[in-house]
Short mmCIF file of C-alpha atoms (C1' of nucleotides) in Angstrom, two decimals:
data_model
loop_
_atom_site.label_atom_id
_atom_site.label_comp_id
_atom_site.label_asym_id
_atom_site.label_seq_id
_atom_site.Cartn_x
_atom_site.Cartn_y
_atom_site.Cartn_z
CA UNK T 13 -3.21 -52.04 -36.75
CA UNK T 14 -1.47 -50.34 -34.26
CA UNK T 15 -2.48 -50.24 -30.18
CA UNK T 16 -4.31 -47.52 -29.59
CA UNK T 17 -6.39 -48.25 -32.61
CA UNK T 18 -7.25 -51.41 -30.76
CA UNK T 19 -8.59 -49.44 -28.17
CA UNK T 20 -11.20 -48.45 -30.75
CA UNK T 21 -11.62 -51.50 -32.19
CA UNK T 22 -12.42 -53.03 -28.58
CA UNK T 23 -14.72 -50.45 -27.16
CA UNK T 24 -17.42 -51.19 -30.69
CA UNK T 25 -16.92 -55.08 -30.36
CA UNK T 26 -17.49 -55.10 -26.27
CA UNK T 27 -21.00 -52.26 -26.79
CA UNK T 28 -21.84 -54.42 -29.98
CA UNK T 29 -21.67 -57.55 -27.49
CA UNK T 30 -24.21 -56.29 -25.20
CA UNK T 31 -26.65 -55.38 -27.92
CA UNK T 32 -26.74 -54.19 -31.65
CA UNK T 33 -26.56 -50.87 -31.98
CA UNK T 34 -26.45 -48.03 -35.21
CA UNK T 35 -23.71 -45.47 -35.40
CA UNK T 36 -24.86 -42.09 -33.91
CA UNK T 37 -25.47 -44.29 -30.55
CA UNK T 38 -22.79 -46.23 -30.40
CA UNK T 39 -20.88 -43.07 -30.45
CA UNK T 40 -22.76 -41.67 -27.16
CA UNK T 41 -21.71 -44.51 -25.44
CA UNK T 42 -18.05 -44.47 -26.55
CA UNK T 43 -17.73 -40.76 -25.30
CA UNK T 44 -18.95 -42.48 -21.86
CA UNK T 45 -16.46 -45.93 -21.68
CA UNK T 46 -13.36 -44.10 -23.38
CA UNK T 47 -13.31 -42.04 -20.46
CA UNK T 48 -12.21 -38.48 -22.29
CA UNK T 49 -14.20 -35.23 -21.91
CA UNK T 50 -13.62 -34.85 -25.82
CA UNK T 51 -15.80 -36.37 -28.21
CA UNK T 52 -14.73 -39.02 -30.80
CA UNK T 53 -15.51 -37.50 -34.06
CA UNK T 54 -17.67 -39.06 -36.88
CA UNK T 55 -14.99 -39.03 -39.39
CA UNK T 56 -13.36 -41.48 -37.13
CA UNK T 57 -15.80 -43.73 -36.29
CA UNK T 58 -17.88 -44.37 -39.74
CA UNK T 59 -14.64 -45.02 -41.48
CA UNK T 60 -14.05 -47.19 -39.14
CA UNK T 61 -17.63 -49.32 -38.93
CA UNK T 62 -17.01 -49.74 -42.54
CA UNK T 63 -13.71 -51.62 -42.02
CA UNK T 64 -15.16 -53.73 -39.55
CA UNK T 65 -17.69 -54.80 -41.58
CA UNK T 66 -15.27 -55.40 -44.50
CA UNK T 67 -12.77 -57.17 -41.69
CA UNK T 68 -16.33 -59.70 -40.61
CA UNK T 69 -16.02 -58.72 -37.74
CA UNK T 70 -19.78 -56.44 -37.89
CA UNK T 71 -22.86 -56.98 -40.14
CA UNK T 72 -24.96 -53.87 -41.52
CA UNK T 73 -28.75 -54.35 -40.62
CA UNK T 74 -31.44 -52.13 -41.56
CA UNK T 75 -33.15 -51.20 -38.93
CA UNK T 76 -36.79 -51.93 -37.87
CA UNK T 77 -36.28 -48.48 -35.77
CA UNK T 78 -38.27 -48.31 -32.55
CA UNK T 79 -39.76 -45.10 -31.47
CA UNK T 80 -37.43 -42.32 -30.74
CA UNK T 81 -38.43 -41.11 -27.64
CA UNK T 82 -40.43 -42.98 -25.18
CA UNK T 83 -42.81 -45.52 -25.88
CA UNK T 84 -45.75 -43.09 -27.43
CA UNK T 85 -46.45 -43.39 -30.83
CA UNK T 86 -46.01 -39.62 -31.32
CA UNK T 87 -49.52 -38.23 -30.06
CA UNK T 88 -49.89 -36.15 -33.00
CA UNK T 89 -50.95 -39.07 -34.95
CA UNK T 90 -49.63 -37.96 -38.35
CA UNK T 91 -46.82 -40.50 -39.93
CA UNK T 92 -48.09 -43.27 -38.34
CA UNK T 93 -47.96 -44.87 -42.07
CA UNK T 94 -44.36 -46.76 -40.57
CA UNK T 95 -46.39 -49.55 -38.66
CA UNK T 96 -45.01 -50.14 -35.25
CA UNK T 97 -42.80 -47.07 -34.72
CA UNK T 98 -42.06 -44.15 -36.97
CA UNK T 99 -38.17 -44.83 -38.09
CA UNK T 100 -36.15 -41.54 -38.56
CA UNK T 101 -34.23 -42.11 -40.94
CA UNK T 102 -32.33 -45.01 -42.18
CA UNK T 103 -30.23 -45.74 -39.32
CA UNK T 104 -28.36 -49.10 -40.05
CA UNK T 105 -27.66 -51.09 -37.07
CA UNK T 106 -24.48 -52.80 -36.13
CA UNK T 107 -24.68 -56.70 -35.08
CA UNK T 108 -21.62 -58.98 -34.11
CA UNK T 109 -20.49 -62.00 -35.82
CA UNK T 110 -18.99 -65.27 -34.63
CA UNK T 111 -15.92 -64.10 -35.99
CA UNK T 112 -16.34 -60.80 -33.86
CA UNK T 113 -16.80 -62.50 -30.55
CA UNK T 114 -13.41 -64.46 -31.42
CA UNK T 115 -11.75 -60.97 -32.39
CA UNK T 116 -13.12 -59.54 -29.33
CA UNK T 117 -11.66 -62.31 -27.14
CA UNK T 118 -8.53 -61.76 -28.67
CA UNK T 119 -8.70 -58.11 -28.15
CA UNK T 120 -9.13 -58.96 -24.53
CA UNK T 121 -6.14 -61.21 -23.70
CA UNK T 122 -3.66 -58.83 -25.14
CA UNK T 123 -2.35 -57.34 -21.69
CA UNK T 124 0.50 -55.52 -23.20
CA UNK T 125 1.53 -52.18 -21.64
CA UNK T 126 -0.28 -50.72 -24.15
CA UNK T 127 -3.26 -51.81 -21.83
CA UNK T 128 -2.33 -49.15 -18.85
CA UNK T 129 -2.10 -46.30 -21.62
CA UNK T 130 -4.47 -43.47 -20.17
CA UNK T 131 -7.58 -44.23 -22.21
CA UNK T 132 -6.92 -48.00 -22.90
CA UNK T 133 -7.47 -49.32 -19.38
CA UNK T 134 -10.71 -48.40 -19.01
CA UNK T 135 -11.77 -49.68 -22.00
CA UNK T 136 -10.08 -52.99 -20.77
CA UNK T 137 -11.41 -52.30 -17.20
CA UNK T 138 -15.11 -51.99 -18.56
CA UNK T 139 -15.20 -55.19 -20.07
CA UNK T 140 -13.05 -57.06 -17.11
CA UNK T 141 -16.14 -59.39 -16.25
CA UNK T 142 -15.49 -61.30 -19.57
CA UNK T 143 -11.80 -60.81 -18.92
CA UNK T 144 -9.39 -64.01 -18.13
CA UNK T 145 -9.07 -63.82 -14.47
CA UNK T 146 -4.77 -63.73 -15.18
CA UNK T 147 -4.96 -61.11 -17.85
CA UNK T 148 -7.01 -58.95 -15.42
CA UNK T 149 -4.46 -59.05 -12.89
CA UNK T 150 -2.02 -58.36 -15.06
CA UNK T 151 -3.51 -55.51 -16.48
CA UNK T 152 -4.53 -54.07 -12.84
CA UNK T 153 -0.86 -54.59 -12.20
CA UNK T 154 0.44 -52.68 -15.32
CA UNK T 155 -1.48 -50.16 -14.61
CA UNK T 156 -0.32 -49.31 -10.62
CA UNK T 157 3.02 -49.76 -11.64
CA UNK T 158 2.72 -47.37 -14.64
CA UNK T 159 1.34 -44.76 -12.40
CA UNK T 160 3.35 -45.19 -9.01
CA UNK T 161 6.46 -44.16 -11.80
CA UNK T 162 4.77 -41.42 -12.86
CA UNK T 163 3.95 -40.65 -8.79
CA UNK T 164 7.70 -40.90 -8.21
CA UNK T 165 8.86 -38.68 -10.90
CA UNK T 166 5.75 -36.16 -10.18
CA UNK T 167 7.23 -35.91 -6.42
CA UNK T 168 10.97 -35.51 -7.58
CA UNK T 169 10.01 -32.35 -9.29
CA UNK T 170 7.49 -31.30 -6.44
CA UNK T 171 10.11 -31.65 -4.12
CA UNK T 172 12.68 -29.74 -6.40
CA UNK T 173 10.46 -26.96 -7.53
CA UNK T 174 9.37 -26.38 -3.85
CA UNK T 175 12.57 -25.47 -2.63
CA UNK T 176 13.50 -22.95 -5.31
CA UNK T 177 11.10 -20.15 -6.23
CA UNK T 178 7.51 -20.29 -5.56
CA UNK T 179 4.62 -20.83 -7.87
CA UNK T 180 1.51 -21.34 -6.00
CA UNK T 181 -0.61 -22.43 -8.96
CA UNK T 182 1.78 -24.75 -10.27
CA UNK T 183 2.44 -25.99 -6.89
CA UNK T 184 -1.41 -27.04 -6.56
CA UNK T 185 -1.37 -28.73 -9.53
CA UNK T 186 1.80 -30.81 -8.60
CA UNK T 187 -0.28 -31.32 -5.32
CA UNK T 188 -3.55 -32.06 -6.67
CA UNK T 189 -1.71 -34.14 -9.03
CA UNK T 190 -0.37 -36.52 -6.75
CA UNK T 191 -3.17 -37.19 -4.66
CA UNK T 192 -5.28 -37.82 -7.64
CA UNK T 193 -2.72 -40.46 -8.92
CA UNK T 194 -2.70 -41.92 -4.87
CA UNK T 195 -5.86 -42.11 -4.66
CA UNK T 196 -5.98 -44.08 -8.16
CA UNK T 197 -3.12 -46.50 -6.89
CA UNK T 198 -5.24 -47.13 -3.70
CA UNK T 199 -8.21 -47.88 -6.05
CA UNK T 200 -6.35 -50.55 -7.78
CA UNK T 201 -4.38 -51.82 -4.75
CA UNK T 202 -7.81 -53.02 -3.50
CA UNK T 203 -9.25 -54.22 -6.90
CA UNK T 204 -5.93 -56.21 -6.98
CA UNK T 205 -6.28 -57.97 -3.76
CA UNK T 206 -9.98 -58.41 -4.56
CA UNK T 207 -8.85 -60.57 -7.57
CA UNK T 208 -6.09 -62.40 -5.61
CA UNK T 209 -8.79 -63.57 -3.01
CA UNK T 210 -10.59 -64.64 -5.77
CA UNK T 211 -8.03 -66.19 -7.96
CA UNK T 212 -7.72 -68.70 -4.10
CA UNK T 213 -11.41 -69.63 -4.21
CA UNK T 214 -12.41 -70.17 -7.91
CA UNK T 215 -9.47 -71.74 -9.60
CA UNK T 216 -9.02 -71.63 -13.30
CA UNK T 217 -11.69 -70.20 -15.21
CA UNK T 218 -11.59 -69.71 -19.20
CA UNK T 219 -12.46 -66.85 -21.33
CA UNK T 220 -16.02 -66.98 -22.30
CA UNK T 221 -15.62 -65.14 -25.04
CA UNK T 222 -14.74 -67.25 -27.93
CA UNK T 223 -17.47 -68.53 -29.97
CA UNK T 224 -15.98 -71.56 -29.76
CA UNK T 225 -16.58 -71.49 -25.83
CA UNK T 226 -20.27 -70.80 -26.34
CA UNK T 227 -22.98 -71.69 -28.20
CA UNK F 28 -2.60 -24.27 -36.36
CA UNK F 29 -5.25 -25.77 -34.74
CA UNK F 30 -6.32 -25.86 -31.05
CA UNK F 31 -5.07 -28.74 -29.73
CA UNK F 32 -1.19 -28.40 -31.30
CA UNK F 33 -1.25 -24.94 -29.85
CA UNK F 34 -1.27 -26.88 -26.53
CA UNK F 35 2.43 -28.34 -27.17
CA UNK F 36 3.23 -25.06 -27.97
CA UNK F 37 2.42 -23.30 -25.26
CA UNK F 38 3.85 -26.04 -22.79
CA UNK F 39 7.44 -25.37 -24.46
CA UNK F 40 7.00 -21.47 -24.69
CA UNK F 41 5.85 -21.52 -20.64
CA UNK F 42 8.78 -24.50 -19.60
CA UNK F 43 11.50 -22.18 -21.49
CA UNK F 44 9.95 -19.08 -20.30
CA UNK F 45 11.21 -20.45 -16.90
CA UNK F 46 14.46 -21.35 -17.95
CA UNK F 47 16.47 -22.54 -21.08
CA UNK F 48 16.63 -26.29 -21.80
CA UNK F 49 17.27 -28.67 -24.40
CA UNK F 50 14.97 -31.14 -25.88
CA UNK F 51 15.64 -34.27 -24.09
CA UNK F 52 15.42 -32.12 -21.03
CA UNK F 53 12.29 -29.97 -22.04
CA UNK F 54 10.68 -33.58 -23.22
CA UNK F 55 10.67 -35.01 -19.66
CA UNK F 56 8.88 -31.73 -18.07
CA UNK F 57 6.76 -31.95 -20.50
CA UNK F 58 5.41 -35.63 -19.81
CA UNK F 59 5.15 -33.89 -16.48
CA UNK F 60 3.28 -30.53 -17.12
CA UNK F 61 0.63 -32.38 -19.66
CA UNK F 62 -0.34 -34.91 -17.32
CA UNK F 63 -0.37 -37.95 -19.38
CA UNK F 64 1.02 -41.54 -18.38
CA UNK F 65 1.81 -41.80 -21.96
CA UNK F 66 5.16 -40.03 -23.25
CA UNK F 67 5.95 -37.46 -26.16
CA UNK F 68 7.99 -39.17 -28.96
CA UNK F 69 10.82 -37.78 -30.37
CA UNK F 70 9.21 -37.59 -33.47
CA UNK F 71 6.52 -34.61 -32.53
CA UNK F 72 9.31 -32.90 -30.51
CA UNK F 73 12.21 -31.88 -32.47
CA UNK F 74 10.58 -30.76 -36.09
CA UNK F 75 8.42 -29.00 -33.46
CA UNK F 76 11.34 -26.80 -32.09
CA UNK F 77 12.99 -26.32 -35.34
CA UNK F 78 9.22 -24.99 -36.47
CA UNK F 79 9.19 -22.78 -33.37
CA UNK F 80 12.88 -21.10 -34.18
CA UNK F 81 11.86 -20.92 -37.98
CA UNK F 82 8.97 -18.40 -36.11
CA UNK F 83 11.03 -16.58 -33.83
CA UNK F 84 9.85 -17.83 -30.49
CA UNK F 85 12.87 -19.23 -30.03
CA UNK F 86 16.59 -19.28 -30.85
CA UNK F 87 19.01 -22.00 -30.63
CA UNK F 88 22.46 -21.98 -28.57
CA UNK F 89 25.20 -24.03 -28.58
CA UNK F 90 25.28 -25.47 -24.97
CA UNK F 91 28.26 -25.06 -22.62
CA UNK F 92 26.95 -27.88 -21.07
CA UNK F 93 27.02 -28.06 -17.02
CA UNK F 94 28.23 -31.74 -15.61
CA UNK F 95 26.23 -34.14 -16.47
CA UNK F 96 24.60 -35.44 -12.92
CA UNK F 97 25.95 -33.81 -9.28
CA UNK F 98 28.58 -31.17 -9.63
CA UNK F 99 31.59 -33.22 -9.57
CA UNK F 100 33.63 -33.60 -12.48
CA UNK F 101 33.24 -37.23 -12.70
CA UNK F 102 35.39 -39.23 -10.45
CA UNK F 103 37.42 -41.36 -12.70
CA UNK F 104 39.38 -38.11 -13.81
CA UNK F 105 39.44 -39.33 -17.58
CA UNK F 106 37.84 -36.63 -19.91
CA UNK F 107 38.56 -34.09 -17.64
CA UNK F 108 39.86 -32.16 -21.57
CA UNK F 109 36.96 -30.47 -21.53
CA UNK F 110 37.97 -27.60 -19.28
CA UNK F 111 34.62 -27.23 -16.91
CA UNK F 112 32.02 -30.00 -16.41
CA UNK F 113 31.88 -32.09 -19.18
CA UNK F 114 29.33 -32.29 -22.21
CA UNK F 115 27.94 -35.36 -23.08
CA UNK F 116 27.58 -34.53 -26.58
CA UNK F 117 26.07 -31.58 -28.87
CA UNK F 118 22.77 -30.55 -26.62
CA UNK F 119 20.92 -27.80 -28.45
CA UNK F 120 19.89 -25.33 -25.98
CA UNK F 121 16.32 -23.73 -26.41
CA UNK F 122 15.86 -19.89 -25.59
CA UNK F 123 12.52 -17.67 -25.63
CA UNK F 124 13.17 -14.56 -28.11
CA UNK F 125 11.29 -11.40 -27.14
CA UNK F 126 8.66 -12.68 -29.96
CA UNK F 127 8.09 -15.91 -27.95
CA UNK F 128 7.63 -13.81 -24.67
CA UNK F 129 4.31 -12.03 -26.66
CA UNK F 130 3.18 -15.07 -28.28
CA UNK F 131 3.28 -16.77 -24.96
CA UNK F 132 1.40 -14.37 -23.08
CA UNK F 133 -0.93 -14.60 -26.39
CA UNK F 134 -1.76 -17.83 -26.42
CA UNK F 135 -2.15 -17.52 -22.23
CA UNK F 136 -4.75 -14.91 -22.80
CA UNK F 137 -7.18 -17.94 -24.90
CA UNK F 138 -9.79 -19.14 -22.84
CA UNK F 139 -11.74 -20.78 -25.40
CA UNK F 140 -13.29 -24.13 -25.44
CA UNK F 141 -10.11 -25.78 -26.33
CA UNK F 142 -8.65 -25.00 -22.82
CA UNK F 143 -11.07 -27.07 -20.93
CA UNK F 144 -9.60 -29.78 -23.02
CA UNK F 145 -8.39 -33.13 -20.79
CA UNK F 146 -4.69 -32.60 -21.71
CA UNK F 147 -4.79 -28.95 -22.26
CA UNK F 148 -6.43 -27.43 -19.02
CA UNK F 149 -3.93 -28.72 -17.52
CA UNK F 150 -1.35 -26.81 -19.24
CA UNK F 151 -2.86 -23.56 -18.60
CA UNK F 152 -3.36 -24.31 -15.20
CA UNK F 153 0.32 -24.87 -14.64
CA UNK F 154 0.82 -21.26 -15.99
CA UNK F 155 -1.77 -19.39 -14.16
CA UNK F 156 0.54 -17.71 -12.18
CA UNK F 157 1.48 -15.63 -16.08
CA UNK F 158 -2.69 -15.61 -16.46
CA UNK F 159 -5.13 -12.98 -16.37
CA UNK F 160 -7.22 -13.46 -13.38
CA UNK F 161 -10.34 -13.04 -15.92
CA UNK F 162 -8.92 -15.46 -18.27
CA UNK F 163 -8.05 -17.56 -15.34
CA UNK F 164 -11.72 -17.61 -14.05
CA UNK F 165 -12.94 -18.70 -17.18
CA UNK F 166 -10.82 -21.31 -17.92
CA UNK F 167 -12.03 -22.57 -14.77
CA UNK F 168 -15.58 -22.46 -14.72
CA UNK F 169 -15.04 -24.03 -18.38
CA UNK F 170 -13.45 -26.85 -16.92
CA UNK F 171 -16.22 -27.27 -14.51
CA UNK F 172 -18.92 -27.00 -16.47
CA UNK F 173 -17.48 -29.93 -19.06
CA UNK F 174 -16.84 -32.24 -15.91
CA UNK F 175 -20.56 -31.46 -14.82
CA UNK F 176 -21.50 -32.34 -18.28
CA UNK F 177 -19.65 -35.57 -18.15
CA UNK F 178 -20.91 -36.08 -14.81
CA UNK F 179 -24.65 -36.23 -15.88
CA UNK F 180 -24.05 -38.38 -19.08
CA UNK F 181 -22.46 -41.10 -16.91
CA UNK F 182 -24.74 -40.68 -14.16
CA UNK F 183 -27.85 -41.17 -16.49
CA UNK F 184 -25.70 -44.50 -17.75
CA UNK F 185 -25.12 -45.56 -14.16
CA UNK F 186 -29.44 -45.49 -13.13
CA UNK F 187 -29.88 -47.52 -16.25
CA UNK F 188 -27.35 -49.83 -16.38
CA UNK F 189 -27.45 -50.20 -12.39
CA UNK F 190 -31.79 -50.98 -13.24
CA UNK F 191 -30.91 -54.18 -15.96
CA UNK F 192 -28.23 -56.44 -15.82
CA UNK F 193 -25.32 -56.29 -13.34
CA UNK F 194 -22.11 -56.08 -14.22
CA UNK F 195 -20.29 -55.79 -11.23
CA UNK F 196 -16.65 -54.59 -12.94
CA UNK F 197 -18.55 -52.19 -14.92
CA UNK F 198 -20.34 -51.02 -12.04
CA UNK F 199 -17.10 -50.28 -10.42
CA UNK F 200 -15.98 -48.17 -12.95
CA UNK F 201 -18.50 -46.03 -13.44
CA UNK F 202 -18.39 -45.51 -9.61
CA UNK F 203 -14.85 -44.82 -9.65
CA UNK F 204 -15.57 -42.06 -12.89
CA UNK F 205 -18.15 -40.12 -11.06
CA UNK F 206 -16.42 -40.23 -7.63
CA UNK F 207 -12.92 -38.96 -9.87
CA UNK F 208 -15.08 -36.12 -11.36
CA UNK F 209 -17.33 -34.93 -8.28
CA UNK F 210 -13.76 -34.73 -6.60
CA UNK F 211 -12.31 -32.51 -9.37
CA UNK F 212 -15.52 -30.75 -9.86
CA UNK F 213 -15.03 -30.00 -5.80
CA UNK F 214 -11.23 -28.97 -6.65
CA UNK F 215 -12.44 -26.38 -9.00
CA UNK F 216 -15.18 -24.89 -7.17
CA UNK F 217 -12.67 -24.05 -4.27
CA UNK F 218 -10.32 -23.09 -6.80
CA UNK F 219 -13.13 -20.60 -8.38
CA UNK F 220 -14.01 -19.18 -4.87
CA UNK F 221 -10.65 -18.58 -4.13
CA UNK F 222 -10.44 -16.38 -7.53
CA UNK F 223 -13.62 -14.39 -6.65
CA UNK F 224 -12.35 -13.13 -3.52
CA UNK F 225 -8.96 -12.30 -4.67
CA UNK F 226 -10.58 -10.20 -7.45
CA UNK F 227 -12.30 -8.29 -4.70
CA UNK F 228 -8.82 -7.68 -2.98
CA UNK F 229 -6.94 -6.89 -5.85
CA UNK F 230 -8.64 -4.78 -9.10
CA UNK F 231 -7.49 -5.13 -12.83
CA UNK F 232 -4.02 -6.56 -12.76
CA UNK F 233 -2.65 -6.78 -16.32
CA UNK F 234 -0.85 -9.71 -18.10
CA UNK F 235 2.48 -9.08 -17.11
CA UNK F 236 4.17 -11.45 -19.99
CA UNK F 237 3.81 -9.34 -23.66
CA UNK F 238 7.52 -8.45 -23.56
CA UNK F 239 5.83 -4.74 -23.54
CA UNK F 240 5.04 -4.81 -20.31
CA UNK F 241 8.13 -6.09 -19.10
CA UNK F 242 11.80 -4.47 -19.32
"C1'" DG Z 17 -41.61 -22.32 -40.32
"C1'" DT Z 18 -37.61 -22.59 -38.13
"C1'" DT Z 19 -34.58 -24.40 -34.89
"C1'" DA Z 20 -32.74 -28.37 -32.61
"C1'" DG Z 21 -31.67 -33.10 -32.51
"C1'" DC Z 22 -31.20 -37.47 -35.04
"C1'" DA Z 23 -28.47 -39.98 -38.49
"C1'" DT Z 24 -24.96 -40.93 -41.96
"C1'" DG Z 25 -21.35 -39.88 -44.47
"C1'" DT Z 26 -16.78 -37.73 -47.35
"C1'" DA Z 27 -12.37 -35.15 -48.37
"C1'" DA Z 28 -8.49 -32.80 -46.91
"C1'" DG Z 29 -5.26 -31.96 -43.89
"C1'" DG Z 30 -2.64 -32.00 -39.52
"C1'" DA Z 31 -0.61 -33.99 -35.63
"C1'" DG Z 32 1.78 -37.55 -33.57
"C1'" DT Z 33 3.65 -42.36 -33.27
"C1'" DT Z 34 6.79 -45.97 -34.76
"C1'" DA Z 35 10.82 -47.52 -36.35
"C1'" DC Z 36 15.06 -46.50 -37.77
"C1'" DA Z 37 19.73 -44.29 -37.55
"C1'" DT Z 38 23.67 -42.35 -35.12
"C1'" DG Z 39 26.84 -41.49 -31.63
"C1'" DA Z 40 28.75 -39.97 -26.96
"C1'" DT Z 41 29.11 -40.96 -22.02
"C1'" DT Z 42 28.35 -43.31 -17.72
"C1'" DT Z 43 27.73 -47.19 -15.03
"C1'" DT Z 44 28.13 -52.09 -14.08
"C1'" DA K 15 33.16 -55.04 -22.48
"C1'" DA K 16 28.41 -54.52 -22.24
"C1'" DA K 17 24.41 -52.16 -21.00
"C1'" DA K 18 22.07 -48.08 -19.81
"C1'" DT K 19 21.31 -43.35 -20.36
"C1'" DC K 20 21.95 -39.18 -22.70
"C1'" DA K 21 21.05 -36.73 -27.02
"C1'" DT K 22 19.39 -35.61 -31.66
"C1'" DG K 23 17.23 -36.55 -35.58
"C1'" DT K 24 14.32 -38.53 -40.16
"C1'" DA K 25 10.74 -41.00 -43.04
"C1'" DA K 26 6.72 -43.45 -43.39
"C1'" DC K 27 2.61 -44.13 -41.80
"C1'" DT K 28 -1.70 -44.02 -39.11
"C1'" DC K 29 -5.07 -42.05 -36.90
"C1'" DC K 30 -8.03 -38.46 -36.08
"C1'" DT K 31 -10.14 -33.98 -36.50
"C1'" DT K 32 -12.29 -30.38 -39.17
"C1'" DA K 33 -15.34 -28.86 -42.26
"C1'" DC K 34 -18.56 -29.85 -45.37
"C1'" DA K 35 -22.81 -32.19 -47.28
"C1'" DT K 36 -27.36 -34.30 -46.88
"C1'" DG K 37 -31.87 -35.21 -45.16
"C1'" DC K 38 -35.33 -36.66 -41.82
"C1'" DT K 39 -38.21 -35.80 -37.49
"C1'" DA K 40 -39.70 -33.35 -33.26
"C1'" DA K 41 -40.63 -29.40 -30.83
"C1'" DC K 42 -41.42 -24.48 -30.30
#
DNA sequence: GTTAGCATGTAAGGAGTTACATGATTTT
DNA sequence: AAAATCATGTAACTCCTTACATGCTAAC
């Protein structure tokens, strides 16, 4: 299992954390903390719940379905045969294991560059508040440094394109570019010292995210 | 050949329209031009070329090879056998055929979905300059209305997530997403404006890259 | 009654990464 | 002499998308 498959694999365990959820939503909110305008596909992502589940990681449940859209019992009246809510359609629901949490918490102290990759960090970044308070810094770190090289080797070509023939659109983008990627490195220069000031007043503090830490 | 390898395709057709290169050259603009932090392998690059020649977008040529860095003839005077500037070993140089030059200007004139893509809009945008100023208006407002899309899904998750439970890192990144998209949303409006008036200047101006318009 | 949204899946195929392999040249 | 950079390539593999298939429920 490769990195950016982790990425994946970490965005269902952290959602699945926070509550159970069934496939078609889970996906929703994957769209949102992947942080791409393209959609992950469902070819990729049922495949996928089934390996989890075969991994232990997951459990199927069926669900007890609550209503589908607001609290209203569907004021037409008809199929209220399905008790307390009228279930769409089968809808299994994902749950986390012990052995998930544990996996997850794994997931979550590998700070590897692979963790200031474009889409990995904010998978990492939106699950920071169970993150070791090291492993976040070092992943905040990663992350500036990766993009202050790509900064430098953005300018270099600015700087070189500029004086030769110019291109008006592509000199915009170059521009817009770079102050998107500054104004990203500013971002994490101040999330950085945020955690240093921290890391002073709360000393040592484990990852909460092992089953063997809770319970 | 579906929409999202045309995207690698038209980054080396636009990059060699400019000027020949070879593929450890054309591999750095590229990491460049597509805006990732995350680098093209090897791997995707060179069956890619040898694909493209096999077409007829492109033709190889034996480089003569200019000096390798500055235009001195390396100071140490050993290896000077090589009459001017020294190669550094084989270096396939890339050219765009005549066939390229229309299947560049081809795949410039798609606006469709696939070119408000994350990696791919940016690609077009760096070759706007060779775009129809239709084409180029669409691709914009495209790109807009995605962001504006994205914009409202993680919006909605912001008011509800912002209601229950805090999570203060998770917060912060949602904050960070929309402030990132309402300022590229504001990029492309200004870039849209901008458009609309110069169509008002200037009527129909044709695609000036089909090698039938050219010469 | 038909469209749109919810919900789950499968099969085939394509694109791209990783790891490996080679070798020249430049710099330290 | 070693390390870094330049330069090109291949084979295996993984991941992911696309397109298809099914069926239920809500709204128009």
């Amino acid at each position: 299992m490769s990195r950016r498959s982790e990425m994946l694999e970490l965005a269902i365990l952290g959602l699945l954390h926070d509550a159970p959820m069934h496939g078609y939503e889970l996906r929703k909110q994957l769209n949102l903390v992947m942080g791409t305008v393209r959609a992950l596909s469902y070819g990729t992502l049922y495949p996928r719940l089934r390996d989890m589940v075969r991994q232990g990681w997951i459990v199927e449940a069926e669900s007890v379905a609550a209503s589908p859209r607001g609290a209203r019992t569907s004021r037409s009246g008809r199929s209220s045969a399905r008790a307390l809510g009228g279930s769409r359609r089968t809808r299994i629901t994902y749950e986390l294991t012990a052995d998930g949490k544990d996996r997850f918490g794994d997931l979550l102290d590998q700070a590897g560059p692979a963790a200031w990759e474009d889409g990995v960090f904010d998978v990492h970044f939106a699950f920071f508040a169970r993150t070791n308070p090291d492993v976040r810094l070092r992943i905040l770190e990663g992350r500036r440094s990766r993009l202050e090289e790509r900064l430098a080797r953005i300018r270099e070509l600015d700087a070189a394109s500029n004086a030769r023939r110019r291109d008006s659109y592509a000199a915009e983008l170059r521009r817009h570019s770079i102050e998107s990627a500054e104004r990203e490195v500013h971002w994490l220069v101040e999330l950085i010292e945020a955690e240093r000031s921290r890391a002073a007043t709360q000393p040592s503090d484990d990852n909460p995210n092992h089953s063997s830490t809770e319970t």
